[in-house]
Short mmCIF file of C-alpha atoms in Angstrom, two decimals:
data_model
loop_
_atom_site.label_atom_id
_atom_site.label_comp_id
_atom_site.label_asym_id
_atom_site.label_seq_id
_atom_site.Cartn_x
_atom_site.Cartn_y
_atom_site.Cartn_z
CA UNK T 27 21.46 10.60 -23.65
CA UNK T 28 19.28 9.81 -26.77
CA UNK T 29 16.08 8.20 -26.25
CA UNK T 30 13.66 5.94 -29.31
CA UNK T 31 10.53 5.83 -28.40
CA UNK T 32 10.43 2.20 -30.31
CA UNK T 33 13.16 0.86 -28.44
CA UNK T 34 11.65 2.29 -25.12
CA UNK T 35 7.92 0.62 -25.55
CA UNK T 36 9.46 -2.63 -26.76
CA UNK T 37 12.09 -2.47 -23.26
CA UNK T 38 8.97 -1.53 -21.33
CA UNK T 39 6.63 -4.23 -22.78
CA UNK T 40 9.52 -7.25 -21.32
CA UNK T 41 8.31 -6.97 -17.81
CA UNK T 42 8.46 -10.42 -15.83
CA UNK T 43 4.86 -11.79 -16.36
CA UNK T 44 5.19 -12.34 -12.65
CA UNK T 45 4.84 -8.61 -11.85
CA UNK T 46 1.68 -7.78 -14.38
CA UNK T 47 -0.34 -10.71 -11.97
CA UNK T 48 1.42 -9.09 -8.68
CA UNK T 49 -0.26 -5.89 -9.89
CA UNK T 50 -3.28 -6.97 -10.72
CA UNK T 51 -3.79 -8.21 -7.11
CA UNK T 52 -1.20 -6.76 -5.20
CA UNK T 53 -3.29 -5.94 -1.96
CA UNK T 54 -4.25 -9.34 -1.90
CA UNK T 55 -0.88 -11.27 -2.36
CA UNK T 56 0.54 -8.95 0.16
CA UNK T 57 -2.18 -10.19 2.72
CA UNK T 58 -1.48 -13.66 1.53
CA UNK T 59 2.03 -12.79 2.43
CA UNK T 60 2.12 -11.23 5.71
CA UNK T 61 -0.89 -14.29 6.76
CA UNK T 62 1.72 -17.54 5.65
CA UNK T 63 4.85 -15.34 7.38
CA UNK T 64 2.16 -14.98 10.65
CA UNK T 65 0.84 -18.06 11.22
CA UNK T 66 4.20 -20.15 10.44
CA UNK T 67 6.20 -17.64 12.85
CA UNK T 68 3.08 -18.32 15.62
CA UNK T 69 3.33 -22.00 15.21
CA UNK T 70 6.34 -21.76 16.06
CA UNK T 71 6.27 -19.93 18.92
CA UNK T 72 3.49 -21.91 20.16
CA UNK T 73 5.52 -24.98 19.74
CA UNK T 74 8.13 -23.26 21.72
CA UNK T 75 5.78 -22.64 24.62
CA UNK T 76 4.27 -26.56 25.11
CA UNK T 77 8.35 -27.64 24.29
CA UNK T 78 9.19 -25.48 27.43
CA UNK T 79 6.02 -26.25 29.72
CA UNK T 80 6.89 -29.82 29.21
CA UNK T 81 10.63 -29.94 29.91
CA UNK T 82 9.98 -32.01 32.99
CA UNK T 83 7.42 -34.24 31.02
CA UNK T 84 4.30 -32.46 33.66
CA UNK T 85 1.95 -29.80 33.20
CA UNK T 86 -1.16 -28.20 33.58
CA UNK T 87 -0.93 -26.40 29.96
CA UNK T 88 -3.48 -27.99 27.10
CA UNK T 89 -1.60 -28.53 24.20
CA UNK T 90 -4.28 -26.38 22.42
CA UNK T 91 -3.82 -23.42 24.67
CA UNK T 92 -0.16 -22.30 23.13
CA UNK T 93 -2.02 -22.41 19.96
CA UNK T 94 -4.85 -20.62 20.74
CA UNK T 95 -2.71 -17.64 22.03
CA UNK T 96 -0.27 -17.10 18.95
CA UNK T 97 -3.08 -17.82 16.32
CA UNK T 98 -5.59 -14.85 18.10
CA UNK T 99 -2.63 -12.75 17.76
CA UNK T 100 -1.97 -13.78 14.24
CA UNK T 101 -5.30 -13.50 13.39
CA UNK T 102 -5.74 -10.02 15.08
CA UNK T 103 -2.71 -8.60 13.72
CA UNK T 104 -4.38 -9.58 9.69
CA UNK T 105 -7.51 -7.63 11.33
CA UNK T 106 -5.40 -4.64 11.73
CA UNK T 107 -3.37 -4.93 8.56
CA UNK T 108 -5.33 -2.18 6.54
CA UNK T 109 -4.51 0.16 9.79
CA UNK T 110 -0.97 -1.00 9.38
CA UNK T 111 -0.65 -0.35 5.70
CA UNK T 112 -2.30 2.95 6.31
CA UNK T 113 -0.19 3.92 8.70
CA UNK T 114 3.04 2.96 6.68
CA UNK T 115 1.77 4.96 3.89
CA UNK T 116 0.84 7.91 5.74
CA UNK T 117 4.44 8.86 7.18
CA UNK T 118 6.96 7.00 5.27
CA UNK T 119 10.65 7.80 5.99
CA UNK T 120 11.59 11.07 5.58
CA UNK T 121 14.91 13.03 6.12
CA UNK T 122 12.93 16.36 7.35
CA UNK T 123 10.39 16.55 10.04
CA UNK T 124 11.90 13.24 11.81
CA UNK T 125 10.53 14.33 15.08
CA UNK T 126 6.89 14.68 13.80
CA UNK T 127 7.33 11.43 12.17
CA UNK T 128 8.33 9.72 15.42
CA UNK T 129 5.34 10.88 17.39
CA UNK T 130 2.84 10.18 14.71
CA UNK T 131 4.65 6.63 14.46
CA UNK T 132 4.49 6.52 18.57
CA UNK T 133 0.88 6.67 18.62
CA UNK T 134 -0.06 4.76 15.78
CA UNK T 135 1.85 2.10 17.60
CA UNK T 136 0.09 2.71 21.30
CA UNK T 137 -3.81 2.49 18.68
CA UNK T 138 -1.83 -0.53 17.00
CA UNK T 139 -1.18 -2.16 20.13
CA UNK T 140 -4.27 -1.07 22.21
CA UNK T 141 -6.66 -2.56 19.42
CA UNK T 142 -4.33 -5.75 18.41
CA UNK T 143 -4.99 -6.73 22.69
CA UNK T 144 -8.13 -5.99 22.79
CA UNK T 145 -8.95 -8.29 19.53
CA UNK T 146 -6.80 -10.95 20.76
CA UNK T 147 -8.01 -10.95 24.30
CA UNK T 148 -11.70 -11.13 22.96
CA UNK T 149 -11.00 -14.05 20.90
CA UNK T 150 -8.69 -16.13 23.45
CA UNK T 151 -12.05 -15.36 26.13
CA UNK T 152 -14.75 -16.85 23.47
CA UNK T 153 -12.28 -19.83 22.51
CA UNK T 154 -11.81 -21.19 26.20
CA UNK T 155 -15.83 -20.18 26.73
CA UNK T 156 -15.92 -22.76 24.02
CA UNK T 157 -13.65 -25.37 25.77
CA UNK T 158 -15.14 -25.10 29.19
CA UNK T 159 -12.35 -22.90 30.46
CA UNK T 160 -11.45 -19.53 31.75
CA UNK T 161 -8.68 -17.36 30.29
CA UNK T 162 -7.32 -14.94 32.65
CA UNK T 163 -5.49 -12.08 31.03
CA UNK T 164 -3.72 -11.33 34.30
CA UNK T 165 -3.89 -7.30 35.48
CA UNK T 166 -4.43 -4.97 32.52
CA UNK T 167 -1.94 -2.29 32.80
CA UNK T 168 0.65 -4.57 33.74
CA UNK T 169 0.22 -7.14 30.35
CA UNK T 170 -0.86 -3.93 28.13
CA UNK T 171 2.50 -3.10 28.52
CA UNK T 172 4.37 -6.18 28.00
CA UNK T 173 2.40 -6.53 24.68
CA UNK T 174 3.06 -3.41 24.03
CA UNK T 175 6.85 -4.00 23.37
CA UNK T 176 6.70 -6.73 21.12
CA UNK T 177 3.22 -4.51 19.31
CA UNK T 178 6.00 -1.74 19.15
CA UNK T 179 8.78 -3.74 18.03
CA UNK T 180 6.74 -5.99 15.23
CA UNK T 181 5.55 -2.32 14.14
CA UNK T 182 8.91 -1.15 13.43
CA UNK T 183 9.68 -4.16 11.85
CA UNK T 184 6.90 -4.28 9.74
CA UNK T 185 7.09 -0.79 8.48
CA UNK T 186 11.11 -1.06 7.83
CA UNK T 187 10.21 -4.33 5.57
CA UNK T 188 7.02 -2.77 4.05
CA UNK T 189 9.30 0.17 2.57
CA UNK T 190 12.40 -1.96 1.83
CA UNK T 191 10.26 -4.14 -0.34
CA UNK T 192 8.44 -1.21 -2.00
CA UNK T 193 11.48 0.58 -2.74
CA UNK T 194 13.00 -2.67 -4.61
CA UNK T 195 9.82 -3.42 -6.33
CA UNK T 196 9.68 -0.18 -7.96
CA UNK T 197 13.35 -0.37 -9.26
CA UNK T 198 12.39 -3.76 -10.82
CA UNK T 199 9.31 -2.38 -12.04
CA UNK T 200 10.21 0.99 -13.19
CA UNK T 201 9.62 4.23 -10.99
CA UNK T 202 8.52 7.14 -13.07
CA UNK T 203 9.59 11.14 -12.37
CA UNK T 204 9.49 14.09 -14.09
CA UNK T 205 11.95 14.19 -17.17
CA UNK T 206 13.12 17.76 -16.34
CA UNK T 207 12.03 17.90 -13.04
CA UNK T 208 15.95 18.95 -11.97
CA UNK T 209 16.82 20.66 -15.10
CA UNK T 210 16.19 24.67 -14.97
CA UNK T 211 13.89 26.38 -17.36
CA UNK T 212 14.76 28.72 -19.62
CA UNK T 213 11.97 30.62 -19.48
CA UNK T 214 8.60 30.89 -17.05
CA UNK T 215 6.73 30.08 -20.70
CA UNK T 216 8.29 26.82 -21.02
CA UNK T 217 8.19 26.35 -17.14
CA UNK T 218 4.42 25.87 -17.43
CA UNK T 219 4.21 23.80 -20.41
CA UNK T 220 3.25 20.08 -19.82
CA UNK T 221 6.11 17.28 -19.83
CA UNK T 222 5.61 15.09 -23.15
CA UNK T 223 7.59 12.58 -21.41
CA UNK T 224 8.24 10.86 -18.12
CA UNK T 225 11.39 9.21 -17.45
CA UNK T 226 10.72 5.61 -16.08
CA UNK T 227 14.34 4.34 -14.12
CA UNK T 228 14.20 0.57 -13.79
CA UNK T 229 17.22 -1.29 -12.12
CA UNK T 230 19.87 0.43 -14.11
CA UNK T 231 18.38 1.25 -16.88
CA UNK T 232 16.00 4.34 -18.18
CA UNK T 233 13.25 4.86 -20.85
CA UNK T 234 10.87 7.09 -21.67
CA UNK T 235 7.03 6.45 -21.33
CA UNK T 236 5.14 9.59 -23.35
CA UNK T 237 2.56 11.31 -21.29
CA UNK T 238 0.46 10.91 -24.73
CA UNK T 239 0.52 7.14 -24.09
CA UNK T 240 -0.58 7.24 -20.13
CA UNK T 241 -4.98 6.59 -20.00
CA UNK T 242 -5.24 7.24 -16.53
CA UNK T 243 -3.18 8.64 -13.04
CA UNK T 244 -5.02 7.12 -9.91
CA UNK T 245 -3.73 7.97 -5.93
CA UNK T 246 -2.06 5.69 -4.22
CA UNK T 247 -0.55 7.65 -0.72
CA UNK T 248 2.20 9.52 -1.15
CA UNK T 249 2.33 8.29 -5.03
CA UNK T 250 0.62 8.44 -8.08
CA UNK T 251 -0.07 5.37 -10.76
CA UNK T 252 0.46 6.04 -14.11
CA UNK T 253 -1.09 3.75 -16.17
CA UNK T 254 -0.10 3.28 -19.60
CA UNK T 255 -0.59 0.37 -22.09
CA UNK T 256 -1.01 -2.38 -19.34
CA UNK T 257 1.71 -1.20 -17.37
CA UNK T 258 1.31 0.85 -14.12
CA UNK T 259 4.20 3.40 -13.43
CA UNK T 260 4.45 5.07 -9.58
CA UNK T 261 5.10 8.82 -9.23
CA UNK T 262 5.99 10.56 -6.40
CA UNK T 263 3.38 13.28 -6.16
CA UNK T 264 -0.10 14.08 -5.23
CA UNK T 265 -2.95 13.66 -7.37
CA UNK T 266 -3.36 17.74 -7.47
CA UNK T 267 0.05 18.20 -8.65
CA UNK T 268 0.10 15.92 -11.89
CA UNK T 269 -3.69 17.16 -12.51
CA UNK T 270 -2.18 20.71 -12.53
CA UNK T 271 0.70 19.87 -14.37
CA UNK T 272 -0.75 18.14 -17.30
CA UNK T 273 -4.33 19.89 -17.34
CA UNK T 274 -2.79 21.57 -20.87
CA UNK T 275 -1.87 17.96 -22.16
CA UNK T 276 -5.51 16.76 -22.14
CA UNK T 277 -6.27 15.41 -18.69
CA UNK T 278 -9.14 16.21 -16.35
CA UNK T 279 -9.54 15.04 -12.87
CA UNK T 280 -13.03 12.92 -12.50
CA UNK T 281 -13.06 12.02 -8.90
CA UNK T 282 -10.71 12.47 -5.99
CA UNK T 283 -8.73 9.91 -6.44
CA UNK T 284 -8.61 10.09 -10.65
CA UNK T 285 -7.14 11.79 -13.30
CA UNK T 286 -8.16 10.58 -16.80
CA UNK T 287 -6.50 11.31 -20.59
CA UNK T 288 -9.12 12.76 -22.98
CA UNK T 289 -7.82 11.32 -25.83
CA UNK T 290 -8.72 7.75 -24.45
CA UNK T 291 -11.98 8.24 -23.63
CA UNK T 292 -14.77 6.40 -25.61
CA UNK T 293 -17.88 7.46 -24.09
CA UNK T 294 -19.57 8.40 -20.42
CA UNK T 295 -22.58 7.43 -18.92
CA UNK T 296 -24.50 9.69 -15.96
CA UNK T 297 -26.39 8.29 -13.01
CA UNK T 298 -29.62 10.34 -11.70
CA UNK T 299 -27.59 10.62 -8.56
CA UNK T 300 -24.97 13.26 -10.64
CA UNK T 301 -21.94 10.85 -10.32
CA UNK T 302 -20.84 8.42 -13.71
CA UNK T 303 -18.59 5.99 -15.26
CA UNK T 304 -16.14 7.08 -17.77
CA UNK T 305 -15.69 3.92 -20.49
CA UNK T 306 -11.68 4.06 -21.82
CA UNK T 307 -10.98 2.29 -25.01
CA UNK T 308 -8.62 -0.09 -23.26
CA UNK T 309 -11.97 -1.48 -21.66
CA UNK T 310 -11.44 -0.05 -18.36
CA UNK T 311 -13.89 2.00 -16.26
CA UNK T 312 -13.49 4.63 -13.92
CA UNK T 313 -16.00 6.68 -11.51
CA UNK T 314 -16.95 10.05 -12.42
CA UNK T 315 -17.79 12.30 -9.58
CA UNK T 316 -20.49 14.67 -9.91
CA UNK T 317 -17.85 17.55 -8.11
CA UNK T 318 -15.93 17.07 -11.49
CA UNK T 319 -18.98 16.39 -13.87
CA UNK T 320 -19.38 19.88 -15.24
CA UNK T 321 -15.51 20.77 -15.01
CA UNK T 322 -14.65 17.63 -17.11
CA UNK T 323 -17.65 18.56 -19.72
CA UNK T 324 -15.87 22.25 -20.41
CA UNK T 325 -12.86 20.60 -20.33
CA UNK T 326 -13.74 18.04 -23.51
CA UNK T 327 -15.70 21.13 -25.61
#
C-alpha cells in the first residue's frame, strides 16, 4: 500500500469539528454525561418508589423522601467517578491474566461500594436532620450487602460501556500504532532505528502521521497521546517505551508524564525550585521536571 503524505494530512485535517471540542474537554463532557444519564435514571426510580407506596392512595412516605434517596446516590456515585475512571483504566480487558483482573476488579468494587454507602448514607442523615426527621439505614451488614449488588452490578456496567465507547471513539478518531510494529527486521541495526512514521487506522481507512510532525506524547493509562498539528492520536504503550523508542528522533522526556519533540521547542524558562515550563511554537506549554532538567539540556547540545 502506497502512502502521500499530502493526501494523508489533508484526510487527517477533516475530523468532525465535534471531536476537536470533545477533546479539548473530554473529562468534563464525560462527567456531564454520566451526571444527565444519573440523575434522569434516579428520577425515575424515585418516581417508581412514591408510584408504588401510593398504589392504595395511603402512606406514610414524603414525596421528597424517594428523591432524596436516588439523588444521594446519584450524587455519590459523581463523587466517586475519578475512582471509577481510575479503576477502568487501570485493568482494562485483557485476554491474559483474567484471574488477576477479576480480583483486582472484585475489590475495587467492595472500595466502590463501601465508599458510594457511606457517602450516600451521610448525605440522606444531614438531609432529614434538615427536615426534622430521622433516616434509619436499617442494620449495616445486612443493607451493605444489598447495595452491594446493584454497586457491583452498575460497576460492571459502567466499565463494559466506558471501554465500548472508548474503543469506538478511537476508530472514529484515528488510533495510532507502530508502522512496522508486526513486520520483522532485517537487521538488529535497523531494529533500533526510530519509526519516521506511525500508522493512524480510522474506521476503515489508514494514513500516515510522521513522527517529525508529532510536538508532544503525554500519558494517559494504558495509552499514550500523540499530539500532532491539533490533532491528538492514542497509542498503546507506556510513556517509557515511546521515550526509548524515539530518543534518536529528537525527543526527550521532561516530566513523568511528558515526552516533548526538540525540533518544536521555542524556548524554556527555570523556576528557583529546579522544575520549568517548556514554550512549543504551537503556543502550548508543558512542565519541565527538574529529574529531567539536566538530561533534556545534554540532550538539546
Amino acid at each position: 500500500m502506497k502512502y502521500s503524505d499530502h493526501a494523508n494530512q489533508q484526510a487527517l485535517s477533516q475530523v468532525p469539528l465535534w471531536i476537536e471540542r470533545f477533546d479539548r474537554h473530554r473529562t468534563l463532557y464525560l462527567f456531564l454525561a454520566l451526571a444527565v444519564y444519573l440523575f434522569a435514571n434516579n428520577t425515575i426510580n424515585a418516581s417508581s418508589v412514591w408510584m408504588e407506596h401510593n398504589r392504595d392512595g395511603v402512606t406514610d412516605l414524603n414525596l421528597w423522601e424517594p428523591f432524596v434517596w436516588e439523588y444521594t446516590s446519584a450524587l455519590s456515585t459523581l463523587i466517586l467517578f475519578p475512582f471509577l475512571a481510575f479503576a477502568f483504566n487501570r485493568n482494562p480487558p485483557r485476554l491474559t491474566g483474567m484471574g488477576r483482573q477479576f480480583l483486582w476488579h472484585l475489590l475495587a468494587t467492595i472500595l466502590f461500594s463501601a465508599a458510594h454507602v457511606s457517602l450516600m448514607v451521610a448525605m440522606r442523615e444531614f438531609l432529614y436532620a434538615l427536615a426534622e426527621g430521622n433516616y434509619n439505614f436499617g442494620p449495616w451488614l445486612r443493607e451493605y450487602w444489598y447495595e452491594y449488588r446493584k454497586d457491583a452490578w452498575g460497576y460492571v456496567f459502567f466499565f463494559g460501556i466506558y471501554h465500548l465507547l472508548r474503543l469506538a471513539y478511537s476508530r472514529i478518531k484515528g488510533e495510532a500504532s507502530l508502522i512496522a510494529e508486526n513486520e520483522p527486521a532485517p537487521s538488529t541495526d535497523i531494529a533500533q532505528k526510530p519509526p519516521e512514521h506511525f500508522l493512524v487506522k480510522k474506521l476503515d481507512k489508514e494514513f500516515l502521521v510522521r513522527v517529525g510532525d508529532i510536538e508532544w506524547i503525554e500519558s494517559s493509562g494504558n495509552y499514550v497521546n500523540l499530539h500532532s498539528r491539533g490533532r491528538i492520536y492514542p497509542l498503546r504503550s507506556t510513556l517509557k517505551e515511546i521515550a526509548e523508542r524515539l530518543a534518536p528522533a529528537g525527543f526527550s522526556r521532561i516530566h513523568r508524564g511528558l515526552v516533548v519533540n526538540h525540533n518544536v521547542i521555542e524556548h524554556i524558562s527555570f523556576q528557583p525550585s529546579g522544575d520549568g515550563e517548556v514554550q512549543l511554537r504551537c503556543g502550548k506549554q508543558l512542565n519541565l521536571s527538574r529529574r529531567y532538567r539536566e538530561p533534556l539540556k545534554q540532550a538539546l547540545a
